XYZ file of C-alpha atoms in Angstrom:
151
model
C -14.396 10.320 4.335
C -11.845 7.737 3.839
C -12.011 4.913 1.127
C -10.008 1.739 1.570
C -10.046 -0.540 -1.372
C -9.073 -4.172 -0.551
C -7.205 -5.791 -3.679
C -7.603 -9.779 -3.927
C -4.247 -11.415 -4.982
C -5.359 -15.004 -6.474
C -4.949 -16.924 -9.350
C -1.459 -17.245 -10.457
C 0.015 -15.164 -7.883
C -1.254 -17.387 -5.453
C 1.621 -18.852 -4.979
C 4.061 -16.206 -4.270
C 1.878 -13.565 -2.423
C 4.190 -11.547 -0.578
C 6.137 -10.760 -3.943
C 2.921 -10.156 -5.564
C 1.624 -7.757 -3.279
C 5.019 -5.635 -3.350
C 4.489 -6.114 -6.940
C 0.852 -4.723 -7.588
C 1.838 -2.367 -4.473
C 4.210 -0.681 -7.055
C 1.732 -0.456 -9.268
C -0.021 1.609 -7.039
C 2.527 3.811 -6.270
C 3.211 4.058 -9.823
C -0.360 5.244 -10.279
C -0.414 7.634 -7.965
C 3.001 9.356 -9.404
C 1.306 9.856 -12.457
C -1.487 11.009 -11.180
C 0.301 14.057 -9.417
C -0.765 12.033 -5.814
C 1.395 11.773 -3.115
C 1.634 8.473 -1.465
C 2.690 6.938 1.920
C 3.797 2.916 1.541
C 3.567 1.409 5.223
C 5.594 -1.955 5.457
C 5.912 -4.208 8.639
C 9.396 -3.820 8.998
C 12.961 -1.312 7.968
C 13.388 -4.883 5.754
C 10.379 -4.950 4.312
C 10.429 -1.555 3.539
C 14.251 -1.388 1.897
C 12.502 -4.519 -0.116
C 10.017 -2.535 -1.361
C 12.618 0.059 -1.930
C 14.140 -1.984 -4.236
C 11.282 -3.360 -5.968
C 10.886 0.453 -6.891
C 14.443 0.267 -7.916
C 14.040 -2.420 -10.002
C 10.892 -1.116 -12.232
C 11.519 -0.329 -16.190
C 13.592 3.388 -16.392
C 10.164 4.631 -18.460
C 8.268 3.556 -15.540
C 10.457 5.525 -12.894
C 8.830 6.901 -9.682
C 10.765 8.902 -7.158
C 10.874 7.551 -3.972
C 12.273 7.310 -0.833
C 12.673 5.702 2.993
C 11.286 8.148 5.567
C 13.868 10.179 6.890
C 15.844 9.943 3.646
C 15.640 12.408 0.176
C 14.194 15.910 -0.008
C 13.101 17.844 2.854
C 9.376 17.029 1.916
C 9.987 13.946 0.616
C 9.475 12.269 -2.710
C 6.140 11.441 -4.151
C 6.273 8.215 -2.769
C 7.450 7.692 1.263
C 8.322 4.398 2.128
C 7.716 3.955 5.886
C 7.932 0.697 8.484
C 6.591 2.642 11.762
C 3.206 3.299 12.147
C 2.241 6.471 9.834
C 2.480 9.502 11.925
C 2.980 12.170 8.641
C -0.707 12.823 7.237
C -0.266 15.152 4.616
C -0.169 12.845 2.239
C -3.713 11.843 1.198
C -3.085 7.939 0.260
C -1.553 5.453 2.360
C -0.717 2.035 0.371
C -1.323 -0.820 3.236
C 1.668 -3.557 3.431
C 1.242 -4.061 7.179
C -0.756 -6.546 9.134
C -1.914 -3.578 10.904
C -4.337 -1.082 10.666
C -3.331 2.622 10.777
C -4.540 4.653 13.978
C -6.155 7.824 12.639
C -6.265 6.279 9.157
C -9.445 8.650 8.224
C -6.384 11.249 8.259
C -6.158 9.776 4.580
C -8.145 9.922 1.994
C -7.776 6.653 0.667
C -6.263 3.384 2.092
C -5.511 0.657 -0.329
C -5.047 -2.914 1.443
C -4.370 -6.456 0.125
C -5.934 -9.386 0.662
C -3.359 -12.322 0.128
C -4.067 -15.839 -0.732
C -2.196 -17.586 2.313
C -4.805 -18.607 4.539
C -3.049 -16.898 7.886
C -2.377 -13.620 5.682
C -5.970 -13.561 4.323
C -7.226 -14.052 8.095
C -5.244 -10.753 8.517
C -6.576 -8.962 6.245
C -10.506 -9.955 7.278
C -9.366 -8.119 10.768
C -8.430 -5.291 8.830
C -11.354 -5.316 6.717
C -13.882 -5.741 9.914
C -12.147 -2.867 11.798
C -12.173 -0.408 8.273
C -16.106 -1.059 8.434
C -16.677 -0.670 12.223
C -14.777 2.597 12.118
C -17.350 3.626 9.122
C -14.816 3.723 6.392
C -15.982 3.493 2.756
C -15.339 0.089 1.657
C -14.876 -1.743 -2.029
C -13.013 -4.867 -2.991
C -11.577 -5.700 -6.470
C -9.421 -8.290 -7.696
C -5.410 -7.310 -8.198
C -5.713 -7.138 -11.720
C -8.184 -4.216 -11.926
C -5.568 -1.617 -10.386
C -3.696 -1.396 -14.029
C -7.720 -0.725 -15.691
C -7.778 2.242 -13.440
């Protein structure tokens, strides 16, 4: 059964939701890497994927996370793969969703991380994703974004 965890971005992150979302997604990707779990980061566009790639490169040297954009890097991909088209590769157990849509065949992932940004329009998109996941029978969890560092 697929577990979906939504992280609420609020408080001091509210005015910079997109960068905050990318920052929290970087932390999740780093945690996956430290736990030796391969993950896929799904972005809305190639530009967004490249922006996330750049965020990962800006992490401290001691926090380096091996990653690549889809189609680049080693044959089996780096531990963190960044894509901008609907995920078709399901050999990774974890999906970090930075896209306003939900992945088709999401049940093939063991865990999906998603975000609820503070802006009203983005929050509404997150609500729609939440409804879809719940209707599909996924196990749901919601946490404050700050709890990412506690796991």
